[in-house]
Short mmCIF file of C-alpha atoms in Angstrom, two decimals:
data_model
loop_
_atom_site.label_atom_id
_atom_site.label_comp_id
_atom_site.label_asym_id
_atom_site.label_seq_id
_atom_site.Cartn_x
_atom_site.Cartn_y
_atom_site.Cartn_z
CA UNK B 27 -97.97 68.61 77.60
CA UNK B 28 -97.63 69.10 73.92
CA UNK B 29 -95.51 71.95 72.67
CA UNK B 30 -97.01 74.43 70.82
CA UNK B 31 -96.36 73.53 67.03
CA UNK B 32 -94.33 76.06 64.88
CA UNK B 33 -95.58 77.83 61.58
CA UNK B 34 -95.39 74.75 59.31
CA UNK B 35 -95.87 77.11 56.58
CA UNK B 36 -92.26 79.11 57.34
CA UNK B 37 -91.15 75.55 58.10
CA UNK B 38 -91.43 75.00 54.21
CA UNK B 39 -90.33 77.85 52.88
CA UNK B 40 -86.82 77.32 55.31
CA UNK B 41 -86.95 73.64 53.86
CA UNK B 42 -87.63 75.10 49.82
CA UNK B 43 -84.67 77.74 50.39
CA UNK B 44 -82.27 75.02 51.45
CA UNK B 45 -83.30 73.09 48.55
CA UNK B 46 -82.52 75.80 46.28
CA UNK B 47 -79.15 75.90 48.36
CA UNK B 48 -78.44 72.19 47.58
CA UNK B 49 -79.91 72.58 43.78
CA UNK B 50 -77.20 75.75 43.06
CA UNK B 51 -74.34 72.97 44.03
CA UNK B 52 -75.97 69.93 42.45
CA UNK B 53 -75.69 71.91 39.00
CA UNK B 54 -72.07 72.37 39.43
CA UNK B 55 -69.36 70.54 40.50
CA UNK B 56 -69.55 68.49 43.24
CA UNK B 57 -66.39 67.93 45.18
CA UNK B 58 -67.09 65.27 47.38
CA UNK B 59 -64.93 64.59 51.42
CA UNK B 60 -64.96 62.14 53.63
CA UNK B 61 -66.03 62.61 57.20
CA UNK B 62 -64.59 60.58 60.38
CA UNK B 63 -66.86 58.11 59.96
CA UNK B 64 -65.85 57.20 56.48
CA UNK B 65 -69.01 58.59 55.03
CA UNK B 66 -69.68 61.06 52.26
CA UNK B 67 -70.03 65.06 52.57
CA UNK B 68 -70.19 67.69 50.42
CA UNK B 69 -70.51 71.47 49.93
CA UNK B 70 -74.27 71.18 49.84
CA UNK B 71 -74.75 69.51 53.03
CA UNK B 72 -73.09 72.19 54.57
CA UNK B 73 -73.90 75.07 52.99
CA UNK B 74 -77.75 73.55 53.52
CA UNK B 75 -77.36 73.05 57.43
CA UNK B 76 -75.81 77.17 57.94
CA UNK B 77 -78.84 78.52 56.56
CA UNK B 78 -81.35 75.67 58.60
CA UNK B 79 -80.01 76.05 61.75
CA UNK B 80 -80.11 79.83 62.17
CA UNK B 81 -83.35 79.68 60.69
CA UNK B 82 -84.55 76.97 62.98
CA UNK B 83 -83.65 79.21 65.86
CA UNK B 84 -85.45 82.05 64.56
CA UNK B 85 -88.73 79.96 64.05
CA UNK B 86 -88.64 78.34 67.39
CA UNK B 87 -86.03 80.36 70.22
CA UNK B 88 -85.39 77.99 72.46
CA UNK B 89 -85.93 74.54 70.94
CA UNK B 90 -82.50 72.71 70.48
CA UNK B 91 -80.85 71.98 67.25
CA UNK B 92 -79.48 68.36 66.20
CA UNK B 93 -78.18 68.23 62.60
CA UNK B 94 -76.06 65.82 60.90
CA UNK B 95 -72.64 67.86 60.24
CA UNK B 96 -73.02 70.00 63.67
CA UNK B 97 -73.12 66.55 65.09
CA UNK B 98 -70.21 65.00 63.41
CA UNK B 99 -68.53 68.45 64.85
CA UNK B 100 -69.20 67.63 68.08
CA UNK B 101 -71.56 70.96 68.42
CA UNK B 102 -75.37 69.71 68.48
CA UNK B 103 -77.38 71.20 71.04
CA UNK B 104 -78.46 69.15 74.43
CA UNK B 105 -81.34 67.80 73.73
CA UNK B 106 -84.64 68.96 75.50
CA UNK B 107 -88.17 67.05 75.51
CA UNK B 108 -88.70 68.58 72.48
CA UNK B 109 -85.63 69.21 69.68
CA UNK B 110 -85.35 69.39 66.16
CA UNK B 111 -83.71 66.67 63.92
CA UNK B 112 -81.91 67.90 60.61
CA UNK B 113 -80.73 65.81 57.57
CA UNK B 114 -79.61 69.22 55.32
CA UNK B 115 -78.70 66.25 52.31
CA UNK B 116 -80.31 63.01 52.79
CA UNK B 117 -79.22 60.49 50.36
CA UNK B 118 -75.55 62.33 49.64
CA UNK B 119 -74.66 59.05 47.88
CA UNK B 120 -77.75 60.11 45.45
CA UNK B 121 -76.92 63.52 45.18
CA UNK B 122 -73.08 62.32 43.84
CA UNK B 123 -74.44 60.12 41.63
CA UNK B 124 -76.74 62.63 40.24
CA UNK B 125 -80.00 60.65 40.14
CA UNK B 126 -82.31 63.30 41.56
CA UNK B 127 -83.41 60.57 45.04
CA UNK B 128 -82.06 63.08 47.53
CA UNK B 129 -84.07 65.06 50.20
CA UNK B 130 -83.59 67.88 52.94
CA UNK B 131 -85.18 66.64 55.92
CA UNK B 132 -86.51 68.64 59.21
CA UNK B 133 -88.55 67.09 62.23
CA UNK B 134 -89.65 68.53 65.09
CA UNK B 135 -89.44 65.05 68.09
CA UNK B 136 -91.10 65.42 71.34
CA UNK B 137 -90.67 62.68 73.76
CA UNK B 138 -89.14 60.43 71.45
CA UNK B 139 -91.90 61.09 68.88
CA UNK B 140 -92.08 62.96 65.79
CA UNK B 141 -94.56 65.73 65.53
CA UNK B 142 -93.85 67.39 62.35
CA UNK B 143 -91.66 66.42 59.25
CA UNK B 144 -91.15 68.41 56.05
CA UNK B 145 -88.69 66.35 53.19
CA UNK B 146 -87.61 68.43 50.54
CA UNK B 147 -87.19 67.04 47.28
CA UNK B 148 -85.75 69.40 45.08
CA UNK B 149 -84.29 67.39 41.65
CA UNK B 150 -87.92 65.96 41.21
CA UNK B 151 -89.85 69.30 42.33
CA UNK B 152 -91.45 67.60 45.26
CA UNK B 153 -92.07 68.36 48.80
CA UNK B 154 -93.99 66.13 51.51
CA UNK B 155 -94.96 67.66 54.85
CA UNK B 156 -97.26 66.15 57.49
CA UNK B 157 -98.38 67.29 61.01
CA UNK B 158 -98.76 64.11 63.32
CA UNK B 159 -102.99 64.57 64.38
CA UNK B 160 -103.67 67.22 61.48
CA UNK B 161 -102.56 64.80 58.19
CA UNK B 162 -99.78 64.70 55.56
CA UNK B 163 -99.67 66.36 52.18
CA UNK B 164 -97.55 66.47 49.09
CA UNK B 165 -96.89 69.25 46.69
CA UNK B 166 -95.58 68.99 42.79
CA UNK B 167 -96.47 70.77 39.96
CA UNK B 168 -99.91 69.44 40.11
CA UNK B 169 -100.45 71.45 43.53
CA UNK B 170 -100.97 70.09 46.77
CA UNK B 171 -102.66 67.66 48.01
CA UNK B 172 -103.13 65.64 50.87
CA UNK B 173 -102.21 62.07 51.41
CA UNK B 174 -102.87 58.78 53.00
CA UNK B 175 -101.07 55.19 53.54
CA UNK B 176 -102.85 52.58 52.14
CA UNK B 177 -104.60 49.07 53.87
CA UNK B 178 -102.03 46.00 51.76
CA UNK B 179 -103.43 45.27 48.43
CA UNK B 180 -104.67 41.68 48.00
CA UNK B 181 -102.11 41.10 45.59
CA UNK B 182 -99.15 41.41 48.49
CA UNK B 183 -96.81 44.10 49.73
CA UNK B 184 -95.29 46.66 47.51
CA UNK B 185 -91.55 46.73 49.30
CA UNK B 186 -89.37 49.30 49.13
CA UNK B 187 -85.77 49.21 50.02
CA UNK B 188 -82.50 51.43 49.99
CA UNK B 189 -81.00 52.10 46.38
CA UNK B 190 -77.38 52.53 47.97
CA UNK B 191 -77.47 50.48 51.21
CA UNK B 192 -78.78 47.28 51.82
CA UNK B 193 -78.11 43.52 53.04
CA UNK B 194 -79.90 41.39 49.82
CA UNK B 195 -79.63 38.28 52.33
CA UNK B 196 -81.10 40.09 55.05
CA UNK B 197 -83.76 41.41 53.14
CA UNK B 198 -85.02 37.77 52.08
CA UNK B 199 -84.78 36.91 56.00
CA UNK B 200 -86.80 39.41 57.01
CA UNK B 201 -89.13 38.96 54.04
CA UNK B 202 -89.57 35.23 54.13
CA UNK B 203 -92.99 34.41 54.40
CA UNK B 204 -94.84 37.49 53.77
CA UNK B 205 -96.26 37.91 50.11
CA UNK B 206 -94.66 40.54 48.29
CA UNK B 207 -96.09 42.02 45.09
CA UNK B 208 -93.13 43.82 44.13
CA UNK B 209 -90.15 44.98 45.16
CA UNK B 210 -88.29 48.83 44.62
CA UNK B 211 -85.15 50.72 45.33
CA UNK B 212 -85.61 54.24 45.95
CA UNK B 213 -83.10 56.64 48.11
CA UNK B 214 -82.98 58.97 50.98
CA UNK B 215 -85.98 59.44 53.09
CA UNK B 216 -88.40 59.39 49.92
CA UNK B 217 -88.84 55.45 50.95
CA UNK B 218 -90.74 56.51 54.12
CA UNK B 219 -92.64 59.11 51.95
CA UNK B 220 -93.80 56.34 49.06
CA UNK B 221 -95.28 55.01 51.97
CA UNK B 222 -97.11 58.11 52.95
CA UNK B 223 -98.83 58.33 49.55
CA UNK B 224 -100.10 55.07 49.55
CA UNK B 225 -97.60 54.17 46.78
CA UNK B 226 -96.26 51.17 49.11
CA UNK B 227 -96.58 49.22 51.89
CA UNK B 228 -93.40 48.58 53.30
CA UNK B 229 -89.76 49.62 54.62
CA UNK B 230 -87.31 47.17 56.50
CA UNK B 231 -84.26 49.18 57.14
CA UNK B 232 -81.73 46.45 58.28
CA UNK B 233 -78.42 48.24 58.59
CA UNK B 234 -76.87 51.61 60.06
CA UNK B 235 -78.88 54.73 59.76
CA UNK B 236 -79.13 58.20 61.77
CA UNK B 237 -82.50 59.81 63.71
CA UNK B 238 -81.83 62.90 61.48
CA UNK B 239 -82.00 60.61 58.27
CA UNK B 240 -85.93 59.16 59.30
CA UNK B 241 -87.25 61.64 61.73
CA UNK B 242 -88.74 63.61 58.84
CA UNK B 243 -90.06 61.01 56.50
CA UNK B 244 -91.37 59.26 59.88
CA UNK B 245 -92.91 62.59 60.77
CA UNK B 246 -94.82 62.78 57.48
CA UNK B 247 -95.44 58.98 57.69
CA UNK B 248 -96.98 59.22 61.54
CA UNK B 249 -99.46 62.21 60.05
CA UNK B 250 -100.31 59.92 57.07
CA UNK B 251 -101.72 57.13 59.04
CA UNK B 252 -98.30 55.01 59.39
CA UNK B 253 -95.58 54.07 62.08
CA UNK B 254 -92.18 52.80 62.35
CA UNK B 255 -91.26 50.56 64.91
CA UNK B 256 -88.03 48.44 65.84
CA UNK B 257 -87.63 44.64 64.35
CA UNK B 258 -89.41 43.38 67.78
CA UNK B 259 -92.18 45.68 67.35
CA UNK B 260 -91.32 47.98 69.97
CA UNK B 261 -92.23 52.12 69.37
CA UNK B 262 -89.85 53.85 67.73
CA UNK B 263 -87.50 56.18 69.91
CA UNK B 264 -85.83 59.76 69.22
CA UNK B 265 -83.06 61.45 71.06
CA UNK B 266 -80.95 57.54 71.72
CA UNK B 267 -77.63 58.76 73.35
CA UNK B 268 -75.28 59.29 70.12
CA UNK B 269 -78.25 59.16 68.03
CA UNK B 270 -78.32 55.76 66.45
CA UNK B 271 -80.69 54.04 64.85
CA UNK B 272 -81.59 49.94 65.82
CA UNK B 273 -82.78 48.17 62.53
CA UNK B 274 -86.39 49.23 62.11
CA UNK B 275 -89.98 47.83 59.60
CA UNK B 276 -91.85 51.13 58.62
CA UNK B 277 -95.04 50.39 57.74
CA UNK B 278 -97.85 52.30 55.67
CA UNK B 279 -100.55 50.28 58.01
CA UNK B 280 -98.51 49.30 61.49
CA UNK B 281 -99.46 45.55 62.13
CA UNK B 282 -102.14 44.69 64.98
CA UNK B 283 -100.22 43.58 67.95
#
């Protein structure tokens, strides 16, 4: 049985709030550590998560809590049929560098499945939210609106891959004999969001990533008519023991088996 779904509406205003969080610290300076695993943390992904998780909690008692520092902490929940997934700075390596392609990411997973995602994209004034069943939407300046993934164009697939990660040789491997219109870097989980809007087709991820950094984007994906699924094909599975991610294609238009 489906959970009941939380007020998606308080869900984004928790998600803008923490991107005002991040935003106060991105127009200062950052001082950037280094966590266990070798990778990048700041003041913003911190200060981000201890105003999400309380909030989170408040929203939903009773619903456990995996973000990305309480896990590197040791101190994320046990995980129930249904948890939450939290990425408070998606894309830190973005954030550092100052080029705006960083997102705060929240998903709600139940069974291994996302059912909600909201990414927060502060620096360009953008947030993306879909309900898996109900359909995705963006808002901007322009207002919101809702979106949809797109069937290929005839011209080939518009591919997008990781601005700050990547394998180039891997890519090509994984690419070879497909037609590809074009090819673009973008960070964070806005990759699985470009897909969303029908903006491309595409998303090989072939090297180390988190559930907290996709669950969202594939939450807003899912609602927008598209699917992630492992390099074999299989579905795509939350709540993996240590939270790992295996390589993965999202796609704006999943592939007939």
């Amino acid at each position: 049985m489906t959970p009941s779904l939380p007020d998606i509406e308080a869900l984004v205003r928790i998600v803008r709030h923490a991107g005002d969080i991040v935003m106060a610290v991105y127009q200062g300076a950052i001082d950037v550590r280094s966590k266990a695993d070798a990778s990048p943390v700041t003041e913003a992904d911190e200060r981000a998560e201890a105003f999400i998780v309380p909030a989170l909690r408040a929203l939903a008692p009773g619903i456990p809590v995996v973000a990305e520092e309480m896990a590197a902490r040791g101190q994320a929940d046990s995980i129930g049929r249904s948890f939450w997934l939290v990425d408070p700075l998606d894309g830190t390596k973005e954030f550092i560098n100052r080029n705006g392609e960083f997102t705060v990411n929240v998903a709600l997973v139940h069974d291994g499945s996302p059912l909600l995602g909201v990414v927060g994209a502060p620096a360009l004034g953008r947030l993306y939210a879909g309900v898996v069943g109900q359909g995705a939407w963006v808002e901007d300046a322009q207002g919101r609106r809702a979106i949809h993934t797109r069937p290929v164009p005839a011209e080939g697939l518009s591919v997008v891959a990781s601005r700050s990660h990547g394998d180039a040789a891997a890519l090509d491997r994984f690419l070879h004999g497909r037609v590809v219109a074009q090819l673009v870097n973008a960070g964070s989980s806005l990759k699985l969001c470009l897909l969303a809007a029908g903006e491309a087709d595409l998303y090989p991820r072939l090297g180390r990533t988190m559930e907290w950094d996709i669950a969202a984007g594939h939450g807003v994906l899912a609602a927008a008519g598209g699917g992630v699924q492992t390099l074999d094909g299989a579905p795509f599975v939350y709540g993996k023991r240590g939270f790992e991610n295996p390589h993965f294609a999202a796609w704006g238009r999943l592939p007939a088996s």
